[in-house]
Amino acid sequence: MFGARPVNLFLLCAGLMVLSGCSSSATWGWYVINPSTPTGWTNIKFLIGGMGDTILISLIAAALSITIGLLVALPGLSDRWYIRIWNRVYVEFVRSIPLLPMLFWVFYGLPIIFRSMGLNIPIDPFWGAIITLAISDSAFTAEIYRAGIQSIAKGQTEAAQTVGLRYVQTMRYVILPQAIRRILPPLANQFIYIVKMSAFASVIGMQELTRRANELVVTEYRPLEIYSLLILEYLVLVLIISAGVRWLERRMGSDERG
Amino acid sequence: MAETAIEMVGVNKWFGDFHVLKDINLSVAEGERVVVCGPSGSGKSTVVRCINRLELHQKGAIRINGAQVTERPEDLGGEVGMVFQQFNLFPHLTVLQNLTLGPMKSRGLSRAEAEARARHYLERVRIPEQADKRPAQLSGGQQQRVAIARSLCMEQKVMLFDEPTSALDPEMISEVLDVMVELAEEGMTMIVVTHEMGFARKVADQMVFMDAGEIVETGPPAEFFEAPKSKRCQTFLSQILSH
């Protein structure tokens, strides 16, 4: 019943929290984020201030992921095994690595490799999180692309070839425009996944939403209220993404029907 | 004597262990119309698909206008037109865009040139008014005529038809065949895989009968229909012409 209108779910959650806040003030201490008090307002601004970094990390990581994912997916569609194998190796390897260890490896380990190669490429928490999220997610994006492209009938490729299109042109003008419409929903899922997983950036010191919540909990000792707000912040982000994707789908869908 | 447009010499092909083409020898002169018929699974579609490299053969030689074909279909550069049983129009593009894509991307025509050419050929297949619709909005017969026009827009010398009317409702078959007859009369080199024997009688210079991966019999249509030499061909013709 909530699937069709996530807004309902949102209202329900918000309502429940407010209600429980009113009914047992011993459990809840909303003062910590009460916008009508100066401290509460400062705290709220501090917490919501992480929104920008969370969004930026997620957007850049998602953009990289759908690019890397496509580049990884294409060899996986070859009919030659020695090309296809590169896709399999990448996908199987990357998706076997848990996000947190990969984040540590990229943030603490990769700079050592760079230094040993004589390269001075510092990796700050911002880019460390983006690289990790993008690579980790790209294995899944690659599989989504592969399935989407494979779902386009072989006859489309054949028809493109008989009007003289080369491989890249066939992909660009015939296959991908059709495949994108089909893979938009699973790609959107992956984007939501990235937004949520960006919380891990907090452990390498990125001051995004989760890090700020943690820092405030340490000083205010009000984990219940602060983490509740944190969850709501992610909920709002995800609902906005969902709405955007539905809008995109409608636009593309009408295109297909003509 | 006309130039040889397509030549197949000792062509063999296997799908795994299945020997789908056995020593195919076929020569098609420029301007010649060849109709290939035979029971399903006889390899007739595979023959035309080998010519434009949608399938690769393992043994033998295929030459198009004297040049040996390579492994990659795009190397033909759209020199050989193809009309598919399932039309294979691009569903996300309008009819006009379906027709201009190849000429613009592989022939380097400007949009204006490509659109002028597209409208010209839509006129030829008698559906100029459908230019801005999407394939899904057209009937099967109209879609197949768009597919023919799409191929014509590449202005190839050779066109292959792989059962172009088999997926059509009966009342739409003749509108597609009419267009094909016109093309034949204008001197297009054509290889047509079809069961439409009326069409074959009307336009074919050479009939080819295939069974079990072999060319069993070839000949001009008069001979082929009146006095088929092989038993297999007689049986096949009696089956499809009996009603």
mmCIF file of C-alpha atoms in Angstrom, chain A residues 116-218:
data_model
loop_
_atom_site.group_PDB
_atom_site.id
_atom_site.type_symbol
_atom_site.label_atom_id
_atom_site.label_comp_id
_atom_site.label_asym_id
_atom_site.label_seq_id
_atom_site.Cartn_x
_atom_site.Cartn_y
_atom_site.Cartn_z
ATOM 1 C CA SER A 116 56.180 3.674 -4.729
ATOM 2 C CA MET A 117 55.538 4.539 -8.360
ATOM 3 C CA GLY A 118 56.957 7.976 -7.728
ATOM 4 C CA LEU A 119 53.541 9.599 -8.131
ATOM 5 C CA ASN A 120 52.410 12.248 -5.726
ATOM 6 C CA ILE A 121 48.664 11.710 -5.802
ATOM 7 C CA PRO A 122 47.156 12.369 -2.387
ATOM 8 C CA ILE A 123 43.800 10.722 -1.759
ATOM 9 C CA ASP A 124 41.609 12.797 0.509
ATOM 10 C CA PRO A 125 38.506 11.383 2.201
ATOM 11 C CA PHE A 126 36.289 12.982 -0.464
ATOM 12 C CA TRP A 127 37.932 11.286 -3.437
ATOM 13 C CA GLY A 128 38.718 8.141 -1.476
ATOM 14 C CA ALA A 129 34.997 7.686 -0.865
ATOM 15 C CA ILE A 130 34.094 8.474 -4.461
ATOM 16 C CA ILE A 131 36.637 6.078 -5.958
ATOM 17 C CA THR A 132 35.568 3.276 -3.628
ATOM 18 C CA LEU A 133 31.851 3.771 -4.173
ATOM 19 C CA ALA A 134 32.281 4.092 -7.944
ATOM 20 C CA ILE A 135 34.403 0.964 -8.340
ATOM 21 C CA SER A 136 32.374 -1.103 -5.920
ATOM 22 C CA ASP A 137 29.125 -0.135 -7.624
ATOM 23 C CA SER A 138 30.456 -0.436 -11.174
ATOM 24 C CA ALA A 139 30.532 -4.241 -10.956
ATOM 25 C CA PHE A 140 26.784 -4.211 -10.392
ATOM 26 C CA THR A 141 26.136 -1.502 -12.961
ATOM 27 C CA ALA A 142 28.101 -3.571 -15.485
ATOM 28 C CA GLU A 143 25.827 -6.547 -14.900
ATOM 29 C CA ILE A 144 22.760 -4.346 -15.291
ATOM 30 C CA TYR A 145 24.041 -2.988 -18.600
ATOM 31 C CA ARG A 146 24.891 -6.471 -19.808
ATOM 32 C CA ALA A 147 21.421 -7.784 -19.060
ATOM 33 C CA GLY A 148 19.815 -4.690 -20.592
ATOM 34 C CA ILE A 149 21.820 -4.856 -23.789
ATOM 35 C CA GLN A 150 21.262 -8.586 -24.097
ATOM 36 C CA SER A 151 17.521 -8.017 -23.784
ATOM 37 C CA ILE A 152 17.535 -6.031 -27.033
ATOM 38 C CA ALA A 153 16.755 -8.435 -29.865
ATOM 39 C CA LYS A 154 19.700 -9.597 -31.971
ATOM 40 C CA GLY A 155 17.849 -8.388 -35.033
ATOM 41 C CA GLN A 156 18.490 -4.779 -33.994
ATOM 42 C CA THR A 157 22.252 -5.257 -34.179
ATOM 43 C CA GLU A 158 21.898 -7.109 -37.467
ATOM 44 C CA ALA A 159 19.732 -4.399 -38.989
ATOM 45 C CA ALA A 160 22.223 -1.752 -37.852
ATOM 46 C CA GLN A 161 25.069 -3.669 -39.462
ATOM 47 C CA THR A 162 23.241 -4.006 -42.747
ATOM 48 C CA VAL A 163 22.853 -0.230 -42.956
ATOM 49 C CA GLY A 164 26.601 0.064 -42.499
ATOM 50 C CA LEU A 165 26.844 1.068 -38.853
ATOM 51 C CA ARG A 166 30.034 0.148 -37.055
ATOM 52 C CA TYR A 167 30.118 -1.323 -33.570
ATOM 53 C CA VAL A 168 30.300 1.954 -31.641
ATOM 54 C CA GLN A 169 27.619 3.547 -33.833
ATOM 55 C CA THR A 170 25.359 0.540 -33.397
ATOM 56 C CA MET A 171 25.691 0.816 -29.625
ATOM 57 C CA ARG A 172 25.311 4.585 -29.591
ATOM 58 C CA TYR A 173 22.352 4.998 -31.928
ATOM 59 C CA VAL A 174 20.483 1.704 -31.813
ATOM 60 C CA ILE A 175 21.192 -0.513 -28.809
ATOM 61 C CA LEU A 176 21.882 1.811 -25.869
ATOM 62 C CA PRO A 177 18.929 4.178 -26.437
ATOM 63 C CA GLN A 178 16.651 1.136 -26.218
ATOM 64 C CA ALA A 179 18.547 -0.555 -23.401
ATOM 65 C CA ILE A 180 18.678 2.583 -21.219
ATOM 66 C CA ARG A 181 14.889 2.685 -21.025
ATOM 67 C CA ARG A 182 14.848 -0.851 -19.696
ATOM 68 C CA ILE A 183 17.712 -0.511 -17.232
ATOM 69 C CA LEU A 184 16.692 2.813 -15.770
ATOM 70 C CA PRO A 185 14.831 1.286 -12.787
ATOM 71 C CA PRO A 186 17.704 -1.027 -11.722
ATOM 72 C CA LEU A 187 20.212 1.804 -12.296
ATOM 73 C CA ALA A 188 18.119 4.009 -10.024
ATOM 74 C CA ASN A 189 18.284 1.275 -7.387
ATOM 75 C CA GLN A 190 22.045 1.355 -7.627
ATOM 76 C CA PHE A 191 22.045 5.112 -7.219
ATOM 77 C CA ILE A 192 20.003 4.794 -4.047
ATOM 78 C CA TYR A 193 22.460 2.150 -2.894
ATOM 79 C CA ILE A 194 25.343 4.578 -3.490
ATOM 80 C CA VAL A 195 23.640 7.326 -1.480
ATOM 81 C CA LYS A 196 23.202 4.977 1.455
ATOM 82 C CA MET A 197 26.661 3.479 1.224
ATOM 83 C CA SER A 198 28.204 6.944 1.145
ATOM 84 C CA ALA A 199 27.661 6.859 4.923
ATOM 85 C CA PHE A 200 30.828 4.744 5.069
ATOM 86 C CA ALA A 201 32.786 7.834 4.057
ATOM 87 C CA SER A 202 32.310 8.939 7.663
ATOM 88 C CA VAL A 203 34.856 6.399 8.885
ATOM 89 C CA ILE A 204 37.680 7.957 6.884
ATOM 90 C CA GLY A 205 36.780 11.397 8.174
ATOM 91 C CA MET A 206 34.479 12.766 5.506
ATOM 92 C CA GLN A 207 32.111 15.219 7.206
ATOM 93 C CA GLU A 208 28.984 14.095 5.417
ATOM 94 C CA LEU A 209 25.601 13.354 6.998
ATOM 95 C CA THR A 210 26.564 10.341 9.089
ATOM 96 C CA ARG A 211 29.869 11.769 10.320
ATOM 97 C CA ARG A 212 28.160 14.923 11.501
ATOM 98 C CA ALA A 213 25.515 12.901 13.320
ATOM 99 C CA ASN A 214 28.223 10.864 15.037
ATOM 100 C CA GLU A 215 30.086 13.991 16.080
ATOM 101 C CA LEU A 216 26.969 15.559 17.510
ATOM 102 C CA VAL A 217 26.029 12.391 19.390
ATOM 103 C CA VAL A 218 29.415 12.437 21.068
#
